[in-house]
XYZ file of C-alpha atoms in Angstrom:
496
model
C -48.729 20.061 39.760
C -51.817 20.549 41.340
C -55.353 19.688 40.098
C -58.794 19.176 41.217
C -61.041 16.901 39.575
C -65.258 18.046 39.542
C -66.796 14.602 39.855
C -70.093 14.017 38.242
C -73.704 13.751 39.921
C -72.310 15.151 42.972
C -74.794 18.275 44.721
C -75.686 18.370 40.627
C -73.076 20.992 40.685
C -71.782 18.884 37.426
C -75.320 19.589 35.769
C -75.085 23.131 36.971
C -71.380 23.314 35.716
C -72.733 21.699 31.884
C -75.002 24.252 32.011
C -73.180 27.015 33.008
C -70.197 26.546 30.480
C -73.399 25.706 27.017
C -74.538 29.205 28.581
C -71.373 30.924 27.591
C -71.585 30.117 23.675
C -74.464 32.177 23.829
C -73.543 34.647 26.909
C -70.394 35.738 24.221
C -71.903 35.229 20.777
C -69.103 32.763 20.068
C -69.507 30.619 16.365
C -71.879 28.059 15.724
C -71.673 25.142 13.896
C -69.878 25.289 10.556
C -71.650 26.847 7.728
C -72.747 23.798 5.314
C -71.545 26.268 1.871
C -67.800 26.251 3.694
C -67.875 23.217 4.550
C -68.374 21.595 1.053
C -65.839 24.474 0.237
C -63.176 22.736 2.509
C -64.168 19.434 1.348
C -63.869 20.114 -2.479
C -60.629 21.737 -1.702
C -59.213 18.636 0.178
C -60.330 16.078 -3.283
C -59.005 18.764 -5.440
C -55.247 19.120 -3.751
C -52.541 19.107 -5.519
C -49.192 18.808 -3.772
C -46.268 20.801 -3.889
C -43.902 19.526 -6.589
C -40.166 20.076 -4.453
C -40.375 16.767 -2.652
C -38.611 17.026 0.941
C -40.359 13.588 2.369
C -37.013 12.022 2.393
C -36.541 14.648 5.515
C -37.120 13.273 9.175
C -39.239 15.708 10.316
C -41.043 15.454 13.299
C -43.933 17.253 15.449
C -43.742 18.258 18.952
C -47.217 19.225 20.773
C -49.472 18.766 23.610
C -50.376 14.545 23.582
C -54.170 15.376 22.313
C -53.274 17.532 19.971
C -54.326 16.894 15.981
C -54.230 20.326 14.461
C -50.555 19.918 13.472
C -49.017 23.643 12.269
C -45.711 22.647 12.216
C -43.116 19.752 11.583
C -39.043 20.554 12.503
C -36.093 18.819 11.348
C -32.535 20.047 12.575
C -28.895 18.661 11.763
C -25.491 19.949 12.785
C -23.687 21.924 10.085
C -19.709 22.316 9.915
C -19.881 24.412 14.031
C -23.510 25.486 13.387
C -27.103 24.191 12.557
C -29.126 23.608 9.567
C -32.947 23.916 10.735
C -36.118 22.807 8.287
C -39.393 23.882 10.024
C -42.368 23.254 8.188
C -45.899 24.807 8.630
C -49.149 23.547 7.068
C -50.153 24.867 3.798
C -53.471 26.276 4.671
C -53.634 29.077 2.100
C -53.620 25.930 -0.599
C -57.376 25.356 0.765
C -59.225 28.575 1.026
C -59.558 30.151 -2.218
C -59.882 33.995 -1.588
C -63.491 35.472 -1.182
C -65.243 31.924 -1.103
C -67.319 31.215 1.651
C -64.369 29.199 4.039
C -62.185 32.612 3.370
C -65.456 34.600 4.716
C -65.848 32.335 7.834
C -62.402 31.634 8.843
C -62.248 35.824 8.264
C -65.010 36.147 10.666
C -63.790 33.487 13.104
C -60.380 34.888 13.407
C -58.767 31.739 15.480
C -59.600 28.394 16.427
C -61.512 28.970 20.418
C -60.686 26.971 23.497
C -63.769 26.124 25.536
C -63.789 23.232 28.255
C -67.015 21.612 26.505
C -65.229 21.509 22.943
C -63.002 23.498 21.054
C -64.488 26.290 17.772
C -62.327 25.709 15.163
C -61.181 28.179 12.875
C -61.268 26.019 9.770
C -63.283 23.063 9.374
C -61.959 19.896 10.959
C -61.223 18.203 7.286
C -58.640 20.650 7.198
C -57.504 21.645 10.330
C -57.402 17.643 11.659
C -57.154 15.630 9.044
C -55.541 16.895 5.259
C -54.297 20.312 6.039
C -52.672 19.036 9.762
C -49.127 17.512 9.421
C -49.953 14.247 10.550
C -47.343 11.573 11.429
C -46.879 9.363 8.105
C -49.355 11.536 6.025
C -48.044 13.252 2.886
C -48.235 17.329 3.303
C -48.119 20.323 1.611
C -46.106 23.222 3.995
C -44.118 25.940 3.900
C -40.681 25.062 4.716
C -38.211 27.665 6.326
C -34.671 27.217 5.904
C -32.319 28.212 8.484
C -28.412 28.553 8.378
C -27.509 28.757 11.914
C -23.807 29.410 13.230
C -22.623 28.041 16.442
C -24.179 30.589 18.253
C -27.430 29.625 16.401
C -27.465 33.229 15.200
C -29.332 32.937 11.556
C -26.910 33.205 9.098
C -29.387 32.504 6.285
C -33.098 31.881 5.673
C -35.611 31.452 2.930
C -39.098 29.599 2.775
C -40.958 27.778 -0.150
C -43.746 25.191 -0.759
C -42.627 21.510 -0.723
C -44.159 18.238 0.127
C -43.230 16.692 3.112
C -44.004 13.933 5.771
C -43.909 13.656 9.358
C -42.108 10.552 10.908
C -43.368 10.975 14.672
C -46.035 12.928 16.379
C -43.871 13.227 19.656
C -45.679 15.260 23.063
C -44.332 17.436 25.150
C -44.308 15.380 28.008
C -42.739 11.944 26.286
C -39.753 14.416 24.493
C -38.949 16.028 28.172
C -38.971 12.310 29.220
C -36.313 10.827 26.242
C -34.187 14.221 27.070
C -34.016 13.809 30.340
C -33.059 10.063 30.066
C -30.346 9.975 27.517
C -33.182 8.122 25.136
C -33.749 11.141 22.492
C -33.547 10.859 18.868
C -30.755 13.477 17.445
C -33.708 15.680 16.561
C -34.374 16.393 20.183
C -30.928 16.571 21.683
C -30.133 18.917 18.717
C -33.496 21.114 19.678
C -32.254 21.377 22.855
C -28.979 22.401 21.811
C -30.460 25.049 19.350
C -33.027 26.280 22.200
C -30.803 26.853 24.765
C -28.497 29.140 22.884
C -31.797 30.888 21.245
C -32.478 31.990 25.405
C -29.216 33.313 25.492
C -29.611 34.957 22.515
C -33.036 36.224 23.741
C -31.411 37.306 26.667
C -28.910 39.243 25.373
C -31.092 41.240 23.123
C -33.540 42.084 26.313
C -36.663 39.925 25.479
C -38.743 38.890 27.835
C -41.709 35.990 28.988
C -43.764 35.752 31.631
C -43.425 31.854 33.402
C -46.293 31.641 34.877
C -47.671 28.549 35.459
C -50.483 27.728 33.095
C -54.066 26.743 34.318
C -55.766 24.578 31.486
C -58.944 23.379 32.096
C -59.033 19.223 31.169
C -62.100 16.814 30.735
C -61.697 13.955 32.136
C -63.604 10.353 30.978
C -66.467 10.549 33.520
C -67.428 14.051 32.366
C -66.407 15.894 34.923
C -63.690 18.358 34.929
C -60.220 19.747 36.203
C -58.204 22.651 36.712
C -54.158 21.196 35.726
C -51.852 24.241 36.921
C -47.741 23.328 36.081
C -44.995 25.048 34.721
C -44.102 24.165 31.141
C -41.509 21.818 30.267
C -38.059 22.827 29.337
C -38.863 21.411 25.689
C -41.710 23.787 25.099
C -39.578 26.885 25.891
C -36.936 25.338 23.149
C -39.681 24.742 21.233
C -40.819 27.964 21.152
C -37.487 29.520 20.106
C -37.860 27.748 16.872
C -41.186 29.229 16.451
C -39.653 33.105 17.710
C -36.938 32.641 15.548
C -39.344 31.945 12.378
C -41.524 34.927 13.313
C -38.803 37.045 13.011
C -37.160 35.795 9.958
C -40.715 36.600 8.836
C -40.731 39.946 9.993
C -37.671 40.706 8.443
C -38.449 39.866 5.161
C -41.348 41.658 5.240
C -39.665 44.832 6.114
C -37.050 44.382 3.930
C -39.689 43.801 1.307
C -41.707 46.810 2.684
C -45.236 45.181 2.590
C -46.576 42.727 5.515
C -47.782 42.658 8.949
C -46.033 43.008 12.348
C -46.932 41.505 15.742
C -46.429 44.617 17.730
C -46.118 45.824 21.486
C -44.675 48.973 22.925
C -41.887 48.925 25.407
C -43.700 49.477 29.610
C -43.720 53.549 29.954
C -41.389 54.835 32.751
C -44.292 54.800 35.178
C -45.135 51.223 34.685
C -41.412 50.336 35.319
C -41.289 52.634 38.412
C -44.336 50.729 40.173
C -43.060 47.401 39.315
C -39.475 48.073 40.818
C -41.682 49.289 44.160
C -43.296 46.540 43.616
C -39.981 43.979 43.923
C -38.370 45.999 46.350
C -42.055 45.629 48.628
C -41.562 41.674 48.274
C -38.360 41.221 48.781
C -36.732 40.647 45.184
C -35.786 43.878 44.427
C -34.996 44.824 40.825
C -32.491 47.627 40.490
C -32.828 47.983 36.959
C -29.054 47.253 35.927
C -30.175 43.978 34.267
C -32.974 43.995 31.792
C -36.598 43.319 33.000
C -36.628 40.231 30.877
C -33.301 38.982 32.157
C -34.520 39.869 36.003
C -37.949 37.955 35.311
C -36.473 35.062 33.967
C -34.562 34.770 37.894
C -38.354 34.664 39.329
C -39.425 30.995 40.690
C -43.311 30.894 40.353
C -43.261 27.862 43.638
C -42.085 30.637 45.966
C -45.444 32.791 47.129
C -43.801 36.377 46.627
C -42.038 35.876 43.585
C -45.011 34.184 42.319
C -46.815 37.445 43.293
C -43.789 39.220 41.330
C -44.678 37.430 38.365
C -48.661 38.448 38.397
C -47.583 42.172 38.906
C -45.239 41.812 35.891
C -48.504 41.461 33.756
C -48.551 45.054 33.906
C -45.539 45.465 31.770
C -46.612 42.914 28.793
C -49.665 45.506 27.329
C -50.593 47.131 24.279
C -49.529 44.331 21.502
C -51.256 44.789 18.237
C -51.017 44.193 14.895
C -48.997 46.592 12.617
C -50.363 46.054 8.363
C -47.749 47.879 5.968
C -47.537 48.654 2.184
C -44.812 50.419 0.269
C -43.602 52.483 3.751
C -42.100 50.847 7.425
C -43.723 51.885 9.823
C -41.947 53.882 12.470
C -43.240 51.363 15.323
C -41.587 47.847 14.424
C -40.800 45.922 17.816
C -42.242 43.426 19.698
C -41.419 44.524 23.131
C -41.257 41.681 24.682
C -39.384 39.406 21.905
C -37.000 42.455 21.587
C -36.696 42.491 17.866
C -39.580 42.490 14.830
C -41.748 39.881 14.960
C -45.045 38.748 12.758
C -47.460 35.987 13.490
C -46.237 32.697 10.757
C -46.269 29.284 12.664
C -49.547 28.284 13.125
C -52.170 28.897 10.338
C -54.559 26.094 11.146
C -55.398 28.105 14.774
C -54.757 31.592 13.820
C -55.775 33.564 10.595
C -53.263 35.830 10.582
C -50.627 33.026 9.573
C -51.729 32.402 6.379
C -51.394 35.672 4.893
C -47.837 36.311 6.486
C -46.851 33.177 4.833
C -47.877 33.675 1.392
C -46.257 36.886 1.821
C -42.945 35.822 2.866
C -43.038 33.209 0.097
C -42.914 35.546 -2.263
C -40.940 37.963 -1.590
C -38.418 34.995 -0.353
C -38.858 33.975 -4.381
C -39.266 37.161 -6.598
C -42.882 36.710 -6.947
C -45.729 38.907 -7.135
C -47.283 39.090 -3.605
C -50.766 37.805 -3.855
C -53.277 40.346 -4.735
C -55.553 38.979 -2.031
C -53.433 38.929 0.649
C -52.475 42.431 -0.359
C -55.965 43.687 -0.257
C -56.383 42.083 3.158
C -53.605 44.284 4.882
C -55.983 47.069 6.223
C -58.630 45.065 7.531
C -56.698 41.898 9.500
C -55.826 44.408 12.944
C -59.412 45.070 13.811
C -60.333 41.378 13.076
C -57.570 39.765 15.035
C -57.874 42.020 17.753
C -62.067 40.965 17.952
C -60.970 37.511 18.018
C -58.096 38.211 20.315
C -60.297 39.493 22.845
C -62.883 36.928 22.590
C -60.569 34.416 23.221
C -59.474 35.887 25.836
C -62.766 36.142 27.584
C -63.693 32.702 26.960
C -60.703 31.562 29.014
C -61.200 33.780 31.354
C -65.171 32.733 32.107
C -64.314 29.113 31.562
C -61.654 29.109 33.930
C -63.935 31.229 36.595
C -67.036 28.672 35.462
C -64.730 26.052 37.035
C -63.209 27.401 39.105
C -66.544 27.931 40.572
C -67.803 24.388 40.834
C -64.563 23.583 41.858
C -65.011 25.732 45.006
C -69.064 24.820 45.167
C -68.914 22.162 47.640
C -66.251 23.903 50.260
C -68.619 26.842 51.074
C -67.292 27.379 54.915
C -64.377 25.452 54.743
C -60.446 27.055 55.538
C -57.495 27.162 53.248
C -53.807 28.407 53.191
C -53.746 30.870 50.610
C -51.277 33.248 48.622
C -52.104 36.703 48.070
C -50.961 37.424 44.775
C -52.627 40.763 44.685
C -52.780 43.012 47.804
C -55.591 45.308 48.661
C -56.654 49.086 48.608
C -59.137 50.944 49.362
C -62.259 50.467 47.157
C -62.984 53.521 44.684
C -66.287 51.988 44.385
C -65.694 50.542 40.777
C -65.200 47.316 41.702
C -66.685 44.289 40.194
C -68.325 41.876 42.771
C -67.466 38.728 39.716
C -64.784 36.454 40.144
C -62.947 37.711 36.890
C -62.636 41.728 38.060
C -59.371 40.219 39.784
C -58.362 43.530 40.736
C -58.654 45.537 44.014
C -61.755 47.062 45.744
C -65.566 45.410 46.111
C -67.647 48.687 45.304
C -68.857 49.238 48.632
C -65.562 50.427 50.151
C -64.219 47.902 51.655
C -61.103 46.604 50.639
C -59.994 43.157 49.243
C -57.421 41.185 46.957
C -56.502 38.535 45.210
C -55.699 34.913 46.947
C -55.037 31.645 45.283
C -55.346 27.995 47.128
C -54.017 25.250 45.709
C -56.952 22.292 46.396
C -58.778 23.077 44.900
C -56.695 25.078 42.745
C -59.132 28.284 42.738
C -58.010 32.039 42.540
C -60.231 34.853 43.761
C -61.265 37.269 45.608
C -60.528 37.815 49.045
C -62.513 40.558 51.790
C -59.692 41.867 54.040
C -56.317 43.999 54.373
C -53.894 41.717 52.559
C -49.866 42.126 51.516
C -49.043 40.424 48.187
C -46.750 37.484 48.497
C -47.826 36.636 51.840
C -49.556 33.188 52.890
C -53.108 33.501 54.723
C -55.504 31.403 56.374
C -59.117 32.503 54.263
C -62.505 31.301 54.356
C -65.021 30.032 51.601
C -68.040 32.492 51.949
C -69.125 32.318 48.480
C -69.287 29.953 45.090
C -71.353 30.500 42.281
C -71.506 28.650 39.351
C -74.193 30.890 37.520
C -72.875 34.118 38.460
C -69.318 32.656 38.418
C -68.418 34.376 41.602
C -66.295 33.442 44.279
C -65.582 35.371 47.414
C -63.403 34.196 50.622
C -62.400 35.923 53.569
C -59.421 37.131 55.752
C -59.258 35.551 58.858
C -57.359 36.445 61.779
């Protein structure tokens, strides 16, 4: 893991960096404060709650998240069944407190998902719901849907069905402390069995030619001085088997939402010939070559992100993981129904207190799981949630994107001049003179003809720009000529 702490009151480039990262609320348009007529909404809805009447709070379930998480979406529970699995996975009841067209359904509606930035997160419900009664909270009582799964031994889903019950967490578990209790024989049956479940779900993801991307993340931390750092790992083991319980529920959802014929589909088209073509140049160029005779997923999955080339493998691979959208239907499937990368149906379900979407999938899927009448408002909604999730989809995605170059650039503020080893995880071209000078182009060319990539250093951990001829997956010695919080750029250059 590497990281890089910005320490305050040093060359104010921690005032400059505050600064900087309030400007981008505005720079973006991103949500204010709460409106006070949604809030009271939220509030009267949390005094007025009724809970579901199937009781399941005699069930162990537990929730497994990042350590500072509170916005709890979902609780699991999972048991061995004659050679298979029985799975409970509950996700917060959301849709119980936003009555359709009040003002919280207008907000959230406008918001579209809860917003990462390093000064503070924008929530997409107010925090009385989305932190306190609507999260599932270790020893809190809950209302959730709860999906049912029948699992063989092959954790293939043999059966499913979801409906409303109360229920209550036992144990807000993290990431980090599960991995920890695997890995030393200490885990609760709960865990051992989710790792059980998970690893045959990869298989099973294998085998049907789905495919991730393992890149490290980069998540931006505060620390308790106020200043700032850039933590850059791979994810635990536990958060891929995690995750399998949350694909596997996405598709159950999709399922019976095409087998209903009404509903709304995660989508993404398979990478076009071309795409494929360039990427297997690509391999071949860096030394991994992909022949094709496995899947890409399968072949990607091989890729270790520590080795420099294969790590540049892994950024070119971004190519093949475009186009996803959302895919509304009503009374006829549409002819488009995979998500490319999952390699089977898929719809958005698991995590309605972060993502609007969620909470009209799940009403959905409730009833049609239990003969009733689909909600007229989540019916009505259909048409309009693709061009609202896709605004908030790329918001969010240029928030991270100028947070992380924000940082990035006070991170890099003070080493103006200095050398680094560097990867190139993007090689160079010519310039067509399109290029954008900012730190976030990330692509190839400067606009004045001159050609450059992309280089990442690990300390600080900064990726950028970088003047000069360069080969992707090679390592570099690169100067610091440039680091601007303000402007958010950061240039090096090639030496040698």
């Amino acid at each position: 893991m590497s990281h890089h702490r910005i320490a305050p009151n040093v060359d104010d480039s921690s005032d400059q960096l505050a600064a900087a990262l309030a400007a981008l609320r505005t720079e973006l348009e991103l949500p204010g404060e709460y409106p006070a007529e949604a809030v009271q909404e939220a509030r009267d809805a949390v005094e007025s709650l009724r809970l579901p009447g199937r009781d399941l709070r005699h069930v162990t379930f537990v929730t497994i998240d990042p350590a500072t998480s509170t916005d709890l979406d979902q609780a699991l529970y999972i048991e061995r069944a004659g050679e298979g699995y029985k799975v409970l996975y509950a996700i917060a009841d959301v849709p119980s407190f936003v009555a359709p067209g009040g003002a919280l359904d207008s907000e959230t509606r406008h918001r579209g998902q809860t917003l990462y930035a390093p000064d503070g997160r924008i929530p997409l419900h107010p925090e009385i719901i989305s932190e306190n009664a609507g999260s599932l909270l270790a020893n809190q009582d809950c209302g959730a849907f709860v999906w049912d799964f029948d699992l063989d031994a092959k954790a293939e889903v043999v059966n499913v069905s979801v409906a409303r019950a109360t229920v209550r967490s036992r144990a807000k578990l993290s990431y980090a402390g599960a991995q920890q209790q695997i890995d030393d024989g200490t885990a609760p049956p709960v865990l051992q069995l989710l790792k059980e479940v998970g690893l045959k779900r990869v298989e099973l993801e294998r085998l049907r030619g789905g495919a991730s991307l393992n890149m490290p993340e980069q998540e931006i931390v505060q620390v308790t001085d106020g200043g700032y750092r850039i933590v850059a790992a791979p994810s635990l083991p536990v958060e891929d088997w995690n995750a399998q319980i949350s694909l596997m529920t996405g598709m159950a959802a999709a399922q019976l939402m095409l087998d209903g014929k009404i509903g709304i589909l995660r989508t993404m088209p398979a990478p076009d010939e071309r795409s494929l073509q360039h990427f297997k140049r690509q391999t071949a160029a860096l030394g991994k070559p992909w022949d094709g005779k496995v899947s890409y997923g399968e072949y990607l999955r091989t890729l270790d992100a520590s080795d420099p080339k294969q790590l540049a493998i892994l950024h070119s691979a971004g190519t093949l993981f475009r186009g996803a959208g959302y895919t509304p239907f009503d009374g006829e499937v549409p002819e488009t129904v995979i998500q490319a990368a999952i390699g089977a149906p898929y719809a958005h379900t698991t995590a309605p207190l972060r993502r609007l979407i969620d909470r009209f999938v799940l009403v959905i899927c409730e009833a049609l799981c239990n003969n009733k009448e689909i909600p007229r408002w989540a019916r009505e909604a259909l048409p309009s949630l693709p061009e609202i999730m896709g605004a908030s989809d790329q918001l969010a995605g240029r928030l991270e994107r100028a947070a992380l170059d924000t940082v990035e650039a006070a991170l890099a503020a003070g080493h103006v001049g200095q050398e680094f080893d560097a990867v190139v995880i993007s090689g160079s071209k010519p310039s067509n003179g399109n290029g954008n000078n900012g730190n976030g182009s990330r692509g190839n060319g400067n606009g004045n003809g001159a050609p450059y990539g992309v280089v990442q250093i690990a300390e600080p951990a900064v990726t950028a720009r970088c003047d000069g001829e360069l080969e992707s997956g090679t390592k570099v010695r690169v100067r610091l000529v440039k680091a601007e919080i303000a402007t958010r750029e950061i240039r090096f250059e090639l030496l040698g």
